[in-house]
């Protein structure tokens, strides 16, 4: 078993990115990204691979407490540094400390500023009481309470969100450790610590950093409940409560978390969860589901399911109208098989998609790690055949990514982000399983990743008739 991220693979990841970026920039010279986006892409990729390799070897033998302390402090330091940099960068580039073409983030800020002098009773209405949609109500409620302390500051709430993001790395360690072992748990936490996409959202006024913390906490507590030999009302109620809170951030996220928990309870081996406990947990979930029946959450979830096909068709039509003539081919049938490696990196300047260009390096890292995710999936199903004991994280990834693949946002980095923590665990598991036989697949994957990046650049430009 490999206990760290090999330098050979890390350097290969860097060279492939630099090669792909050079070829794409030369091939589509008229649409090359600006120098600041090029530098950011290189920074994300080089930083992730070199630091993951170094820290996975450096922290391999240190005690657990020291490891967790180091990971949290490093993660927090990186996120605070990026948060402050992004604040200044956006201020210089857009005139306001918000991202390019900001929409939701400005709405969150303006909505919470309207609640700055409101009493707690008025703020409470955002949760289930006086709101058109459950999604987002939890984050607005949270920001409204936080602004009672931070006032009109834009930067301070983002710095607080950095703490949640750093805490997510620790939760990923505990979740991964119980599923794939100590070595895999440490590698998963290190991947999360340096993952560009997780760092990037700490510089925005969006809900993603807190939402991912709540999601991983829900999965971690659910996994603890399933595997624990001792349980009480609090241990049972906590994952259910966290799942309900997820509905106030993104409806399908809460639904996927509950589906994953039920699936794990049903399929996990009896050696891990006894029959009596299995029946008790199933009964508890049926009771919880019955409580939701006919409520606001269920109505909204049903509405989303009924509208998913309409939303997908509408999104494709809008893209086609705007000049993206090939968008109509990106259907759920086409996108679903690729969901474990999406989104593709945007390495060309098109349609002023500046936020996507800023994250080209992060999305490339996701594509590169996708090869190890596929190894983990194949091994769990056909070789080690321990998929039952990995059913919680596996079923969540499949359920959530399956829902997104049938929507109009199959390659939207922001909508794919919630699956990233689980995919990082699976990627770490794939790395620990490397041997001479399956490394041959990774050698093939070395060719696939840059081809995907080039093909995506060709698709984005060709569908708009720009060459």
PDB file of N, CA and C in Angstrom, residues 335-399:
ATOM      1  N   UNK A 335     -23.366  13.366 -20.528  1.00  0.00           N
ATOM      2  CA  UNK A 335     -22.564  13.876 -19.412  1.00  0.00           C
ATOM      3  C   UNK A 335     -22.434  12.890 -18.260  1.00  0.00           C
ATOM      4  N   UNK A 336     -23.444  12.053 -18.029  1.00  0.00           N
ATOM      5  CA  UNK A 336     -23.448  11.161 -16.868  1.00  0.00           C
ATOM      6  C   UNK A 336     -22.202  10.273 -16.763  1.00  0.00           C
ATOM      7  N   UNK A 337     -21.728   9.642 -17.859  1.00  0.00           N
ATOM      8  CA  UNK A 337     -20.546   8.775 -17.721  1.00  0.00           C
ATOM      9  C   UNK A 337     -19.271   9.521 -17.333  1.00  0.00           C
ATOM     10  N   UNK A 338     -19.263  10.849 -17.486  1.00  0.00           N
ATOM     11  CA  UNK A 338     -18.053  11.628 -17.201  1.00  0.00           C
ATOM     12  C   UNK A 338     -18.104  12.347 -15.869  1.00  0.00           C
ATOM     13  N   UNK A 339     -19.145  12.140 -15.070  1.00  0.00           N
ATOM     14  CA  UNK A 339     -19.362  12.970 -13.895  1.00  0.00           C
ATOM     15  C   UNK A 339     -18.274  12.855 -12.835  1.00  0.00           C
ATOM     16  N   UNK A 340     -17.553  11.726 -12.819  1.00  0.00           N
ATOM     17  CA  UNK A 340     -16.514  11.565 -11.796  1.00  0.00           C
ATOM     18  C   UNK A 340     -15.243  12.348 -12.123  1.00  0.00           C
ATOM     19  N   UNK A 341     -15.128  12.884 -13.329  1.00  0.00           N
ATOM     20  CA  UNK A 341     -13.923  13.637 -13.705  1.00  0.00           C
ATOM     21  C   UNK A 341     -14.231  15.079 -14.090  1.00  0.00           C
ATOM     22  N   UNK A 342     -15.502  15.449 -14.181  1.00  0.00           N
ATOM     23  CA  UNK A 342     -15.872  16.822 -14.531  1.00  0.00           C
ATOM     24  C   UNK A 342     -15.658  17.743 -13.330  1.00  0.00           C
ATOM     25  N   UNK A 343     -15.554  19.076 -13.548  1.00  0.00           N
ATOM     26  CA  UNK A 343     -15.695  19.797 -14.822  1.00  0.00           C
ATOM     27  C   UNK A 343     -14.373  19.904 -15.565  1.00  0.00           C
ATOM     28  N   UNK A 344     -14.466  20.181 -16.867  1.00  0.00           N
ATOM     29  CA  UNK A 344     -13.269  20.374 -17.663  1.00  0.00           C
ATOM     30  C   UNK A 344     -12.698  21.776 -17.427  1.00  0.00           C
ATOM     31  N   UNK A 345     -11.391  21.937 -17.563  1.00  0.00           N
ATOM     32  CA  UNK A 345     -10.783  23.252 -17.335  1.00  0.00           C
ATOM     33  C   UNK A 345     -10.939  24.179 -18.537  1.00  0.00           C
ATOM     34  N   UNK A 346     -11.270  25.428 -18.276  1.00  0.00           N
ATOM     35  CA  UNK A 346     -11.375  26.439 -19.329  1.00  0.00           C
ATOM     36  C   UNK A 346     -10.021  27.120 -19.473  1.00  0.00           C
ATOM     37  N   UNK A 347      -9.310  26.815 -20.562  1.00  0.00           N
ATOM     38  CA  UNK A 347      -7.965  27.349 -20.782  1.00  0.00           C
ATOM     39  C   UNK A 347      -7.919  28.341 -21.935  1.00  0.00           C
ATOM     40  N   UNK A 348      -9.075  28.856 -22.335  1.00  0.00           N
ATOM     41  CA  UNK A 348      -9.147  29.872 -23.382  1.00  0.00           C
ATOM     42  C   UNK A 348     -10.038  31.005 -22.907  1.00  0.00           C
ATOM     43  N   UNK A 349      -9.837  32.184 -23.474  1.00  0.00           N
ATOM     44  CA  UNK A 349     -10.627  33.355 -23.124  1.00  0.00           C
ATOM     45  C   UNK A 349     -11.842  33.416 -24.038  1.00  0.00           C
ATOM     46  N   UNK A 350     -13.020  33.143 -23.467  1.00  0.00           N
ATOM     47  CA  UNK A 350     -14.244  33.116 -24.264  1.00  0.00           C
ATOM     48  C   UNK A 350     -15.410  33.597 -23.417  1.00  0.00           C
ATOM     49  N   UNK A 351     -16.251  34.442 -24.017  1.00  0.00           N
ATOM     50  CA  UNK A 351     -17.489  34.914 -23.384  1.00  0.00           C
ATOM     51  C   UNK A 351     -17.270  35.530 -22.001  1.00  0.00           C
ATOM     52  N   UNK A 352     -16.092  36.094 -21.766  1.00  0.00           N
ATOM     53  CA  UNK A 352     -15.795  36.735 -20.490  1.00  0.00           C
ATOM     54  C   UNK A 352     -16.043  35.804 -19.295  1.00  0.00           C
ATOM     55  N   UNK A 353     -15.707  34.529 -19.467  1.00  0.00           N
ATOM     56  CA  UNK A 353     -15.868  33.550 -18.393  1.00  0.00           C
ATOM     57  C   UNK A 353     -14.626  33.582 -17.497  1.00  0.00           C
ATOM     58  N   UNK A 354     -14.450  34.710 -16.822  1.00  0.00           N
ATOM     59  CA  UNK A 354     -13.232  34.956 -16.063  1.00  0.00           C
ATOM     60  C   UNK A 354     -13.129  34.066 -14.825  1.00  0.00           C
ATOM     61  N   UNK A 355     -14.254  33.831 -14.162  1.00  0.00           N
ATOM     62  CA  UNK A 355     -14.210  32.973 -12.973  1.00  0.00           C
ATOM     63  C   UNK A 355     -13.764  31.561 -13.330  1.00  0.00           C
ATOM     64  N   UNK A 356     -14.225  31.057 -14.465  1.00  0.00           N
ATOM     65  CA  UNK A 356     -13.815  29.725 -14.904  1.00  0.00           C
ATOM     66  C   UNK A 356     -12.331  29.704 -15.268  1.00  0.00           C
ATOM     67  N   UNK A 357     -11.844  30.803 -15.852  1.00  0.00           N
ATOM     68  CA  UNK A 357     -10.430  30.864 -16.203  1.00  0.00           C
ATOM     69  C   UNK A 357      -9.563  30.921 -14.952  1.00  0.00           C
ATOM     70  N   UNK A 358     -10.036  31.591 -13.917  1.00  0.00           N
ATOM     71  CA  UNK A 358      -9.288  31.637 -12.663  1.00  0.00           C
ATOM     72  C   UNK A 358      -9.124  30.251 -12.060  1.00  0.00           C
ATOM     73  N   UNK A 359     -10.089  29.367 -12.322  1.00  0.00           N
ATOM     74  CA  UNK A 359     -10.075  28.027 -11.732  1.00  0.00           C
ATOM     75  C   UNK A 359      -9.644  26.947 -12.716  1.00  0.00           C
ATOM     76  N   UNK A 360      -9.005  27.343 -13.817  1.00  0.00           N
ATOM     77  CA  UNK A 360      -8.598  26.334 -14.806  1.00  0.00           C
ATOM     78  C   UNK A 360      -7.653  25.316 -14.173  1.00  0.00           C
ATOM     79  N   UNK A 361      -6.741  25.781 -13.321  1.00  0.00           N
ATOM     80  CA  UNK A 361      -5.813  24.860 -12.666  1.00  0.00           C
ATOM     81  C   UNK A 361      -6.502  23.916 -11.711  1.00  0.00           C
ATOM     82  N   UNK A 362      -7.483  24.435 -10.953  1.00  0.00           N
ATOM     83  CA  UNK A 362      -8.219  23.595 -10.020  1.00  0.00           C
ATOM     84  C   UNK A 362      -9.021  22.522 -10.721  1.00  0.00           C
ATOM     85  N   UNK A 363      -9.672  22.887 -11.820  1.00  0.00           N
ATOM     86  CA  UNK A 363     -10.454  21.894 -12.562  1.00  0.00           C
ATOM     87  C   UNK A 363      -9.549  20.862 -13.225  1.00  0.00           C
ATOM     88  N   UNK A 364      -8.351  21.292 -13.651  1.00  0.00           N
ATOM     89  CA  UNK A 364      -7.393  20.334 -14.185  1.00  0.00           C
ATOM     90  C   UNK A 364      -6.997  19.313 -13.117  1.00  0.00           C
ATOM     91  N   UNK A 365      -6.768  19.780 -11.886  1.00  0.00           N
ATOM     92  CA  UNK A 365      -6.425  18.865 -10.789  1.00  0.00           C
ATOM     93  C   UNK A 365      -7.540  17.842 -10.599  1.00  0.00           C
ATOM     94  N   UNK A 366      -8.786  18.293 -10.682  1.00  0.00           N
ATOM     95  CA  UNK A 366      -9.920  17.365 -10.560  1.00  0.00           C
ATOM     96  C   UNK A 366      -9.884  16.328 -11.667  1.00  0.00           C
ATOM     97  N   UNK A 367      -9.607  16.755 -12.905  1.00  0.00           N
ATOM     98  CA  UNK A 367      -9.521  15.810 -14.017  1.00  0.00           C
ATOM     99  C   UNK A 367      -8.404  14.802 -13.785  1.00  0.00           C
ATOM    100  N   UNK A 368      -7.252  15.288 -13.327  1.00  0.00           N
ATOM    101  CA  UNK A 368      -6.093  14.417 -13.110  1.00  0.00           C
ATOM    102  C   UNK A 368      -6.381  13.383 -12.027  1.00  0.00           C
ATOM    103  N   UNK A 369      -6.967  13.826 -10.913  1.00  0.00           N
ATOM    104  CA  UNK A 369      -7.289  12.896  -9.825  1.00  0.00           C
ATOM    105  C   UNK A 369      -8.414  11.950 -10.203  1.00  0.00           C
ATOM    106  N   UNK A 370      -9.173  12.291 -11.248  1.00  0.00           N
ATOM    107  CA  UNK A 370     -10.262  11.422 -11.682  1.00  0.00           C
ATOM    108  C   UNK A 370      -9.796  10.027 -12.044  1.00  0.00           C
ATOM    109  N   UNK A 371      -8.566   9.901 -12.525  1.00  0.00           N
ATOM    110  CA  UNK A 371      -8.038   8.580 -12.847  1.00  0.00           C
ATOM    111  C   UNK A 371      -7.931   7.694 -11.618  1.00  0.00           C
ATOM    112  N   UNK A 372      -7.552   8.275 -10.502  1.00  0.00           N
ATOM    113  CA  UNK A 372      -7.443   7.520  -9.250  1.00  0.00           C
ATOM    114  C   UNK A 372      -8.831   7.217  -8.670  1.00  0.00           C
ATOM    115  N   UNK A 373      -9.784   8.109  -8.916  1.00  0.00           N
ATOM    116  CA  UNK A 373     -11.171   7.833  -8.517  1.00  0.00           C
ATOM    117  C   UNK A 373     -11.689   6.605  -9.246  1.00  0.00           C
ATOM    118  N   UNK A 374     -11.401   6.506 -10.536  1.00  0.00           N
ATOM    119  CA  UNK A 374     -11.848   5.350 -11.326  1.00  0.00           C
ATOM    120  C   UNK A 374     -11.195   4.068 -10.845  1.00  0.00           C
ATOM    121  N   UNK A 375      -9.919   4.134 -10.450  1.00  0.00           N
ATOM    122  CA  UNK A 375      -9.241   2.957  -9.891  1.00  0.00           C
ATOM    123  C   UNK A 375      -9.926   2.517  -8.609  1.00  0.00           C
ATOM    124  N   UNK A 376     -10.269   3.488  -7.745  1.00  0.00           N
ATOM    125  CA  UNK A 376     -10.935   3.171  -6.482  1.00  0.00           C
ATOM    126  C   UNK A 376     -12.288   2.518  -6.722  1.00  0.00           C
ATOM    127  N   UNK A 377     -13.052   3.050  -7.652  1.00  0.00           N
ATOM    128  CA  UNK A 377     -14.362   2.481  -7.964  1.00  0.00           C
ATOM    129  C   UNK A 377     -14.228   1.058  -8.496  1.00  0.00           C
ATOM    130  N   UNK A 378     -13.319   0.854  -9.432  1.00  0.00           N
ATOM    131  CA  UNK A 378     -13.129  -0.468 -10.026  1.00  0.00           C
ATOM    132  C   UNK A 378     -12.683  -1.475  -8.976  1.00  0.00           C
ATOM    133  N   UNK A 379     -11.755  -1.057  -8.128  1.00  0.00           N
ATOM    134  CA  UNK A 379     -11.249  -1.958  -7.095  1.00  0.00           C
ATOM    135  C   UNK A 379     -12.333  -2.327  -6.091  1.00  0.00           C
ATOM    136  N   UNK A 380     -13.110  -1.344  -5.646  1.00  0.00           N
ATOM    137  CA  UNK A 380     -14.144  -1.596  -4.641  1.00  0.00           C
ATOM    138  C   UNK A 380     -15.216  -2.548  -5.159  1.00  0.00           C
ATOM    139  N   UNK A 381     -15.486  -2.487  -6.451  1.00  0.00           N
ATOM    140  CA  UNK A 381     -16.557  -3.312  -7.023  1.00  0.00           C
ATOM    141  C   UNK A 381     -16.061  -4.685  -7.453  1.00  0.00           C
ATOM    142  N   UNK A 382     -14.863  -4.751  -8.065  1.00  0.00           N
ATOM    143  CA  UNK A 382     -14.446  -5.993  -8.715  1.00  0.00           C
ATOM    144  C   UNK A 382     -13.256  -6.690  -8.051  1.00  0.00           C
ATOM    145  N   UNK A 383     -12.420  -5.978  -7.307  1.00  0.00           N
ATOM    146  CA  UNK A 383     -11.200  -6.604  -6.762  1.00  0.00           C
ATOM    147  C   UNK A 383     -11.343  -6.832  -5.259  1.00  0.00           C
ATOM    148  N   UNK A 384     -11.302  -5.791  -4.476  1.00  0.00           N
ATOM    149  CA  UNK A 384     -11.459  -5.955  -3.030  1.00  0.00           C
ATOM    150  C   UNK A 384     -12.901  -6.268  -2.650  1.00  0.00           C
ATOM    151  N   UNK A 385     -13.829  -5.842  -3.502  1.00  0.00           N
ATOM    152  CA  UNK A 385     -15.267  -6.086  -3.315  1.00  0.00           C
ATOM    153  C   UNK A 385     -15.766  -5.616  -1.944  1.00  0.00           C
ATOM    154  N   UNK A 386     -15.232  -4.475  -1.505  1.00  0.00           N
ATOM    155  CA  UNK A 386     -15.657  -3.901  -0.224  1.00  0.00           C
ATOM    156  C   UNK A 386     -16.602  -2.720  -0.429  1.00  0.00           C
ATOM    157  N   UNK A 387     -17.301  -2.717  -1.566  1.00  0.00           N
ATOM    158  CA  UNK A 387     -18.176  -1.597  -1.894  1.00  0.00           C
ATOM    159  C   UNK A 387     -19.285  -1.412  -0.868  1.00  0.00           C
ATOM    160  N   UNK A 388     -19.691  -2.494  -0.216  1.00  0.00           N
ATOM    161  CA  UNK A 388     -20.752  -2.369   0.790  1.00  0.00           C
ATOM    162  C   UNK A 388     -20.328  -1.448   1.941  1.00  0.00           C
ATOM    163  N   UNK A 389     -19.081  -1.596   2.369  1.00  0.00           N
ATOM    164  CA  UNK A 389     -18.596  -0.776   3.478  1.00  0.00           C
ATOM    165  C   UNK A 389     -18.229   0.643   3.041  1.00  0.00           C
ATOM    166  N   UNK A 390     -18.246   0.888   1.741  1.00  0.00           N
ATOM    167  CA  UNK A 390     -18.012   2.233   1.209  1.00  0.00           C
ATOM    168  C   UNK A 390     -19.292   2.817   0.617  1.00  0.00           C
ATOM    169  N   UNK A 391     -20.419   2.193   0.943  1.00  0.00           N
ATOM    170  CA  UNK A 391     -21.672   2.560   0.292  1.00  0.00           C
ATOM    171  C   UNK A 391     -22.155   3.962   0.660  1.00  0.00           C
ATOM    172  N   UNK A 392     -21.769   4.476   1.831  1.00  0.00           N
ATOM    173  CA  UNK A 392     -22.214   5.817   2.220  1.00  0.00           C
ATOM    174  C   UNK A 392     -21.631   6.868   1.284  1.00  0.00           C
ATOM    175  N   UNK A 393     -20.295   6.915   1.187  1.00  0.00           N
ATOM    176  CA  UNK A 393     -19.681   7.935   0.342  1.00  0.00           C
ATOM    177  C   UNK A 393     -19.934   7.654  -1.129  1.00  0.00           C
ATOM    178  N   UNK A 394     -19.948   6.378  -1.506  1.00  0.00           N
ATOM    179  CA  UNK A 394     -20.185   6.027  -2.904  1.00  0.00           C
ATOM    180  C   UNK A 394     -21.578   6.390  -3.364  1.00  0.00           C
ATOM    181  N   UNK A 395     -22.582   6.060  -2.563  1.00  0.00           N
ATOM    182  CA  UNK A 395     -23.960   6.340  -2.967  1.00  0.00           C
ATOM    183  C   UNK A 395     -24.244   7.835  -2.974  1.00  0.00           C
ATOM    184  N   UNK A 396     -23.604   8.594  -2.076  1.00  0.00           N
ATOM    185  CA  UNK A 396     -23.797  10.046  -2.110  1.00  0.00           C
ATOM    186  C   UNK A 396     -23.256  10.621  -3.413  1.00  0.00           C
ATOM    187  N   UNK A 397     -22.022  10.225  -3.776  1.00  0.00           N
ATOM    188  CA  UNK A 397     -21.429  10.740  -5.005  1.00  0.00           C
ATOM    189  C   UNK A 397     -22.275  10.385  -6.217  1.00  0.00           C
ATOM    190  N   UNK A 398     -22.725   9.141  -6.284  1.00  0.00           N
ATOM    191  CA  UNK A 398     -23.520   8.696  -7.431  1.00  0.00           C
ATOM    192  C   UNK A 398     -24.861   9.418  -7.471  1.00  0.00           C
ATOM    193  N   UNK A 399     -25.508   9.545  -6.320  1.00  0.00           N
ATOM    194  CA  UNK A 399     -26.827  10.190  -6.280  1.00  0.00           C
ATOM    195  C   UNK A 399     -26.723  11.666  -6.649  1.00  0.00           C
TER     196      UNK A 399
END
